[in-house]
Amino acid sequence: MKSLKNLSTISIYTYLFTFLFCYTTYAQKENTSVEYQDPTSIIEEMKTETGNLIKSNKIILKGDQAEEQLFLASNKVISLDLPEPKKDVLTSEKIFNEGKKSTLIIGYAYLCNTCDKTHMGNASGYTINEDGIFITNYHVVKSYTNIKFDKKAFVARTADGKIYQVKNVLSASKDNDVAILELETNGDKLTPMSLGAPAPIGASAFVISHPSQIFYYFTKGMVSRNDMRKNNDTTQYVMSITADYAKGSSGGPVIDIYGNAIGTVSSTHSYYANQSKQKNLQMVTKNTVPVIVIKELLQSNEG
């Protein structure tokens, strides 16, 4: 009887050991798929590379050129090869992993007259064509052109760490705060994000952006408003969403459940109980540019 009892105890301990070992091994395997990034190293890498470009005088699109192109590209319709919209519903994890490949970190860097450091502001953007055509905000381009120092550069960093210079402004809408630009990719093919259908109120909306240099921040919400505002000969379209974002998110993609872009992050608006004195904050709306605006600027050849 004593030996049987000991055998039973040994069996229980063996079972528990095996279970814990297998569970720990499984957890370790699961954790190996989690990627941890270092935001500081990303921004320092961008500063170093853009600083070298500025110092070596290898800037492709100078500030005055960008300003002129922005003016000439106003509401210009361009022809572009675009990927077909995706139709299969994706998990949130898949939406992020696929969307990250197309999401850009936009950088506008400059050298000042008082120190030898490279200063940089950041925004967001996303590619819509494998040849380096991407979307961001009109006000992001103006952030570059408005830098008062002559020694400056306008670049974009892909998720795999490659940095490319912006070389052209192809089209833009000041009223709708959107711009279509081109990167000098030196023959590299980028991963484009397909453009989806206009999203109705209540549809899921995901955002990948870079608020305050928190790179590739992923949030989820829904479409809460679709507005159209007419002003003389222009029409402004606004799609409000509940997915969160902040300064630095400008130009980032708003994505549907299929992984298609349905909008572009643009601005926020704060509502206070006392609006004139900005006291007692009650609500902040997140206002984006709906995909219909992009499509109006494109004569697309979906392939």
PDB file of C-alpha atoms in Angstrom, residues 23-209:
ATOM      1  CA  TYR A  23       3.267  25.716 -20.611  1.00  0.00           C
ATOM      2  CA  THR A  24       6.491  27.663 -20.037  1.00  0.00           C
ATOM      3  CA  THR A  25       7.868  26.511 -23.387  1.00  0.00           C
ATOM      4  CA  TYR A  26       4.638  27.534 -25.115  1.00  0.00           C
ATOM      5  CA  ALA A  27       4.675  30.946 -23.404  1.00  0.00           C
ATOM      6  CA  GLN A  28       8.273  31.494 -24.441  1.00  0.00           C
ATOM      7  CA  LYS A  29       7.424  30.634 -28.038  1.00  0.00           C
ATOM      8  CA  GLU A  30       4.494  33.024 -27.917  1.00  0.00           C
ATOM      9  CA  ASN A  31       6.662  35.827 -26.547  1.00  0.00           C
ATOM     10  CA  THR A  32       9.247  35.434 -29.300  1.00  0.00           C
ATOM     11  CA  SER A  33       6.735  36.899 -31.783  1.00  0.00           C
ATOM     12  CA  VAL A  34       6.396  40.132 -29.807  1.00  0.00           C
ATOM     13  CA  GLU A  35       8.495  42.957 -31.196  1.00  0.00           C
ATOM     14  CA  TYR A  36       9.790  45.706 -28.914  1.00  0.00           C
ATOM     15  CA  GLN A  37      11.038  48.880 -30.557  1.00  0.00           C
ATOM     16  CA  ASP A  38      13.288  51.670 -29.345  1.00  0.00           C
ATOM     17  CA  PRO A  39      11.747  55.046 -30.331  1.00  0.00           C
ATOM     18  CA  THR A  40      14.894  56.939 -29.360  1.00  0.00           C
ATOM     19  CA  SER A  41      17.105  54.939 -31.713  1.00  0.00           C
ATOM     20  CA  ILE A  42      14.618  55.452 -34.557  1.00  0.00           C
ATOM     21  CA  ILE A  43      14.568  59.233 -34.213  1.00  0.00           C
ATOM     22  CA  GLU A  44      18.338  59.443 -33.730  1.00  0.00           C
ATOM     23  CA  GLU A  45      18.867  57.318 -36.835  1.00  0.00           C
ATOM     24  CA  MET A  46      16.611  59.646 -38.837  1.00  0.00           C
ATOM     25  CA  LYS A  47      18.381  62.732 -37.493  1.00  0.00           C
ATOM     26  CA  THR A  48      21.793  61.317 -38.356  1.00  0.00           C
ATOM     27  CA  GLU A  49      20.892  60.361 -41.911  1.00  0.00           C
ATOM     28  CA  THR A  50      19.003  63.553 -42.733  1.00  0.00           C
ATOM     29  CA  GLY A  51      21.723  65.630 -41.102  1.00  0.00           C
ATOM     30  CA  ASN A  52      24.295  64.002 -43.363  1.00  0.00           C
ATOM     31  CA  LEU A  53      22.120  64.727 -46.399  1.00  0.00           C
ATOM     32  CA  ILE A  54      21.821  68.385 -45.446  1.00  0.00           C
ATOM     33  CA  LYS A  55      25.525  68.813 -44.695  1.00  0.00           C
ATOM     34  CA  SER A  56      26.525  67.163 -47.984  1.00  0.00           C
ATOM     35  CA  ASN A  57      24.051  69.362 -49.887  1.00  0.00           C
ATOM     36  CA  LYS A  58      22.220  66.370 -51.391  1.00  0.00           C
ATOM     37  CA  ILE A  59      18.682  67.612 -50.828  1.00  0.00           C
ATOM     38  CA  ILE A  60      16.295  66.684 -53.647  1.00  0.00           C
ATOM     39  CA  LEU A  61      13.269  68.839 -52.758  1.00  0.00           C
ATOM     40  CA  LYS A  62      14.202  72.185 -51.257  1.00  0.00           C
ATOM     41  CA  GLY A  63      11.749  74.298 -49.322  1.00  0.00           C
ATOM     42  CA  ASP A  64      11.031  76.850 -52.040  1.00  0.00           C
ATOM     43  CA  GLN A  65      10.581  74.062 -54.603  1.00  0.00           C
ATOM     44  CA  ALA A  66       8.120  72.268 -52.333  1.00  0.00           C
ATOM     45  CA  GLU A  67       6.175  75.504 -51.842  1.00  0.00           C
ATOM     46  CA  GLU A  68       5.938  76.078 -55.596  1.00  0.00           C
ATOM     47  CA  GLN A  69       4.931  72.471 -56.290  1.00  0.00           C
ATOM     48  CA  LEU A  70       2.301  72.609 -53.550  1.00  0.00           C
ATOM     49  CA  PHE A  71       0.738  75.625 -55.258  1.00  0.00           C
ATOM     50  CA  LEU A  72       0.876  74.118 -58.769  1.00  0.00           C
ATOM     51  CA  ALA A  73      -0.495  70.774 -57.556  1.00  0.00           C
ATOM     52  CA  SER A  74      -3.638  72.297 -56.047  1.00  0.00           C
ATOM     53  CA  ASN A  75      -6.590  69.945 -56.740  1.00  0.00           C
ATOM     54  CA  LYS A  76      -4.667  68.361 -59.598  1.00  0.00           C
ATOM     55  CA  VAL A  77      -6.021  64.990 -60.766  1.00  0.00           C
ATOM     56  CA  ILE A  78      -3.268  62.437 -61.383  1.00  0.00           C
ATOM     57  CA  SER A  79      -3.217  58.961 -62.939  1.00  0.00           C
ATOM     58  CA  LEU A  80      -1.834  56.197 -60.755  1.00  0.00           C
ATOM     59  CA  ASP A  81      -1.576  52.414 -60.610  1.00  0.00           C
ATOM     60  CA  LEU A  82      -3.210  51.261 -57.376  1.00  0.00           C
ATOM     61  CA  PRO A  83      -3.619  47.858 -55.729  1.00  0.00           C
ATOM     62  CA  GLU A  84      -7.120  46.410 -55.674  1.00  0.00           C
ATOM     63  CA  PRO A  85      -9.086  46.834 -52.433  1.00  0.00           C
ATOM     64  CA  LYS A  86      -8.920  43.849 -50.083  1.00  0.00           C
ATOM     65  CA  LYS A  87     -12.129  41.941 -49.387  1.00  0.00           C
ATOM     66  CA  ASP A  88     -11.282  39.451 -46.620  1.00  0.00           C
ATOM     67  CA  VAL A  89     -11.950  40.413 -43.011  1.00  0.00           C
ATOM     68  CA  LEU A  90      -8.732  40.500 -40.973  1.00  0.00           C
ATOM     69  CA  THR A  91      -7.996  40.147 -37.274  1.00  0.00           C
ATOM     70  CA  SER A  92      -6.826  43.276 -35.455  1.00  0.00           C
ATOM     71  CA  GLU A  93      -3.330  41.816 -35.250  1.00  0.00           C
ATOM     72  CA  LYS A  94      -3.283  41.188 -39.003  1.00  0.00           C
ATOM     73  CA  ILE A  95      -4.585  44.682 -39.737  1.00  0.00           C
ATOM     74  CA  PHE A  96      -1.685  46.137 -37.779  1.00  0.00           C
ATOM     75  CA  ASN A  97       1.018  43.841 -39.161  1.00  0.00           C
ATOM     76  CA  GLU A  98      -0.038  44.442 -42.760  1.00  0.00           C
ATOM     77  CA  GLY A  99      -0.772  48.149 -42.293  1.00  0.00           C
ATOM     78  CA  LYS A 100       2.552  48.806 -40.597  1.00  0.00           C
ATOM     79  CA  LYS A 101       4.367  47.818 -43.800  1.00  0.00           C
ATOM     80  CA  SER A 102       2.741  50.755 -45.608  1.00  0.00           C
ATOM     81  CA  THR A 103       2.849  53.313 -42.792  1.00  0.00           C
ATOM     82  CA  LEU A 104       5.611  55.913 -42.980  1.00  0.00           C
ATOM     83  CA  ILE A 105       7.334  58.097 -40.414  1.00  0.00           C
ATOM     84  CA  ILE A 106       7.534  61.528 -42.051  1.00  0.00           C
ATOM     85  CA  GLY A 107      10.431  63.728 -40.983  1.00  0.00           C
ATOM     86  CA  TYR A 108      11.165  67.382 -41.676  1.00  0.00           C
ATOM     87  CA  ALA A 109      14.649  68.164 -40.426  1.00  0.00           C
ATOM     88  CA  TYR A 110      16.820  71.261 -40.363  1.00  0.00           C
ATOM     89  CA  LEU A 111      20.089  72.723 -39.138  1.00  0.00           C
ATOM     90  CA  CYS A 112      19.764  75.947 -37.176  1.00  0.00           C
ATOM     91  CA  ASN A 113      22.259  78.801 -36.937  1.00  0.00           C
ATOM     92  CA  THR A 114      23.061  78.391 -33.247  1.00  0.00           C
ATOM     93  CA  CYS A 115      24.191  74.753 -32.863  1.00  0.00           C
ATOM     94  CA  ASP A 116      25.447  71.810 -34.898  1.00  0.00           C
ATOM     95  CA  LYS A 117      22.564  69.473 -34.024  1.00  0.00           C
ATOM     96  CA  THR A 118      19.923  68.222 -36.465  1.00  0.00           C
ATOM     97  CA  HIS A 119      16.429  69.240 -35.359  1.00  0.00           C
ATOM     98  CA  MET A 120      13.454  67.210 -36.546  1.00  0.00           C
ATOM     99  CA  GLY A 121       9.675  67.296 -36.486  1.00  0.00           C
ATOM    100  CA  ASN A 122       7.640  64.177 -37.206  1.00  0.00           C
ATOM    101  CA  ALA A 123       4.321  63.262 -38.744  1.00  0.00           C
ATOM    102  CA  SER A 124       2.739  60.217 -40.375  1.00  0.00           C
ATOM    103  CA  GLY A 125       1.889  59.012 -43.878  1.00  0.00           C
ATOM    104  CA  TYR A 126       1.211  55.858 -45.891  1.00  0.00           C
ATOM    105  CA  THR A 127       2.160  54.525 -49.311  1.00  0.00           C
ATOM    106  CA  ILE A 128      -0.531  53.815 -51.901  1.00  0.00           C
ATOM    107  CA  ASN A 129       1.723  52.782 -54.777  1.00  0.00           C
ATOM    108  CA  GLU A 130       4.789  50.521 -54.867  1.00  0.00           C
ATOM    109  CA  ASP A 131       6.854  53.203 -56.613  1.00  0.00           C
ATOM    110  CA  GLY A 132       6.829  55.472 -53.567  1.00  0.00           C
ATOM    111  CA  ILE A 133       3.649  57.519 -53.951  1.00  0.00           C
ATOM    112  CA  PHE A 134       2.264  58.327 -50.514  1.00  0.00           C
ATOM    113  CA  ILE A 135      -0.419  60.263 -48.678  1.00  0.00           C
ATOM    114  CA  THR A 136      -0.030  62.768 -45.860  1.00  0.00           C
ATOM    115  CA  ASN A 137      -1.608  66.084 -44.871  1.00  0.00           C
ATOM    116  CA  TYR A 138      -1.332  69.415 -46.642  1.00  0.00           C
ATOM    117  CA  HIS A 139      -0.331  70.961 -43.315  1.00  0.00           C
ATOM    118  CA  VAL A 140       2.507  68.429 -42.956  1.00  0.00           C
ATOM    119  CA  VAL A 141       4.036  69.683 -46.216  1.00  0.00           C
ATOM    120  CA  LYS A 142       3.577  73.261 -44.990  1.00  0.00           C
ATOM    121  CA  SER A 143       5.418  72.339 -41.787  1.00  0.00           C
ATOM    122  CA  TYR A 144       8.419  71.615 -43.991  1.00  0.00           C
ATOM    123  CA  THR A 145       8.133  74.684 -46.237  1.00  0.00           C
ATOM    124  CA  ASN A 146       7.572  76.983 -43.244  1.00  0.00           C
ATOM    125  CA  ILE A 147      10.887  76.087 -41.597  1.00  0.00           C
ATOM    126  CA  LYS A 148      12.771  79.404 -41.652  1.00  0.00           C
ATOM    127  CA  PHE A 149      16.212  77.841 -42.067  1.00  0.00           C
ATOM    128  CA  ASP A 150      17.537  77.066 -45.558  1.00  0.00           C
ATOM    129  CA  LYS A 151      19.378  73.893 -44.575  1.00  0.00           C
ATOM    130  CA  LYS A 152      16.530  71.398 -44.317  1.00  0.00           C
ATOM    131  CA  ALA A 153      15.312  68.035 -45.625  1.00  0.00           C
ATOM    132  CA  PHE A 154      11.984  66.261 -46.140  1.00  0.00           C
ATOM    133  CA  VAL A 155      12.129  62.479 -45.714  1.00  0.00           C
ATOM    134  CA  ALA A 156      10.103  59.355 -44.953  1.00  0.00           C
ATOM    135  CA  ARG A 157      11.125  56.205 -43.090  1.00  0.00           C
ATOM    136  CA  THR A 158       9.574  52.824 -43.818  1.00  0.00           C
ATOM    137  CA  ALA A 159       8.831  50.194 -41.179  1.00  0.00           C
ATOM    138  CA  ASP A 160      11.905  48.188 -42.235  1.00  0.00           C
ATOM    139  CA  GLY A 161      14.158  51.159 -41.494  1.00  0.00           C
ATOM    140  CA  LYS A 162      14.838  52.574 -44.956  1.00  0.00           C
ATOM    141  CA  ILE A 163      14.870  56.358 -45.319  1.00  0.00           C
ATOM    142  CA  TYR A 164      13.915  58.066 -48.573  1.00  0.00           C
ATOM    143  CA  GLN A 165      13.769  61.707 -49.602  1.00  0.00           C
ATOM    144  CA  VAL A 166      10.554  63.328 -50.800  1.00  0.00           C
ATOM    145  CA  LYS A 167      11.116  64.435 -54.387  1.00  0.00           C
ATOM    146  CA  ASN A 168       7.764  65.710 -55.683  1.00  0.00           C
ATOM    147  CA  VAL A 169       4.396  67.084 -54.622  1.00  0.00           C
ATOM    148  CA  LEU A 170       1.971  65.532 -57.116  1.00  0.00           C
ATOM    149  CA  SER A 171      -1.406  66.741 -55.905  1.00  0.00           C
ATOM    150  CA  ALA A 172      -2.876  68.548 -52.906  1.00  0.00           C
ATOM    151  CA  SER A 173      -6.055  69.961 -51.418  1.00  0.00           C
ATOM    152  CA  LYS A 174      -5.675  72.767 -48.903  1.00  0.00           C
ATOM    153  CA  ASP A 175      -9.400  72.749 -48.098  1.00  0.00           C
ATOM    154  CA  ASN A 176      -9.378  69.034 -47.314  1.00  0.00           C
ATOM    155  CA  ASP A 177      -5.880  68.997 -45.793  1.00  0.00           C
ATOM    156  CA  VAL A 178      -4.416  66.242 -47.931  1.00  0.00           C
ATOM    157  CA  ALA A 179      -1.383  65.864 -50.182  1.00  0.00           C
ATOM    158  CA  ILE A 180      -0.078  63.181 -52.521  1.00  0.00           C
ATOM    159  CA  LEU A 181       3.710  63.075 -52.733  1.00  0.00           C
ATOM    160  CA  GLU A 182       6.455  60.995 -54.331  1.00  0.00           C
ATOM    161  CA  LEU A 183       9.579  59.503 -52.761  1.00  0.00           C
ATOM    162  CA  GLU A 184      12.925  58.943 -54.440  1.00  0.00           C
ATOM    163  CA  THR A 185      13.105  55.176 -53.845  1.00  0.00           C
ATOM    164  CA  ASN A 186      16.121  54.528 -56.095  1.00  0.00           C
ATOM    165  CA  GLY A 187      14.274  51.600 -57.670  1.00  0.00           C
ATOM    166  CA  ASP A 188      13.099  50.013 -54.410  1.00  0.00           C
ATOM    167  CA  LYS A 189       9.522  48.719 -54.393  1.00  0.00           C
ATOM    168  CA  LEU A 190       7.455  49.710 -51.356  1.00  0.00           C
ATOM    169  CA  THR A 191       4.389  48.021 -49.869  1.00  0.00           C
ATOM    170  CA  PRO A 192       1.259  49.999 -50.798  1.00  0.00           C
ATOM    171  CA  MET A 193      -1.999  50.169 -48.863  1.00  0.00           C
ATOM    172  CA  SER A 194      -5.119  49.748 -50.958  1.00  0.00           C
ATOM    173  CA  LEU A 195      -7.892  52.339 -50.857  1.00  0.00           C
ATOM    174  CA  GLY A 196     -11.241  51.104 -49.566  1.00  0.00           C
ATOM    175  CA  ALA A 197     -14.842  52.213 -49.962  1.00  0.00           C
ATOM    176  CA  PRO A 198     -16.232  55.224 -48.075  1.00  0.00           C
ATOM    177  CA  ALA A 199     -17.050  54.127 -44.530  1.00  0.00           C
ATOM    178  CA  PRO A 200     -20.549  54.583 -43.024  1.00  0.00           C
ATOM    179  CA  ILE A 201     -21.169  55.722 -39.453  1.00  0.00           C
ATOM    180  CA  GLY A 202     -20.663  52.779 -37.102  1.00  0.00           C
ATOM    181  CA  ALA A 203     -18.026  51.061 -39.244  1.00  0.00           C
ATOM    182  CA  SER A 204     -14.844  49.957 -37.482  1.00  0.00           C
ATOM    183  CA  ALA A 205     -11.869  52.290 -37.865  1.00  0.00           C
ATOM    184  CA  PHE A 206      -8.244  51.532 -36.971  1.00  0.00           C
ATOM    185  CA  VAL A 207      -5.350  54.019 -36.908  1.00  0.00           C
ATOM    186  CA  ILE A 208      -1.601  53.444 -37.163  1.00  0.00           C
ATOM    187  CA  SER A 209       0.341  56.616 -36.456  1.00  0.00           C
TER     188      SER A 209
END
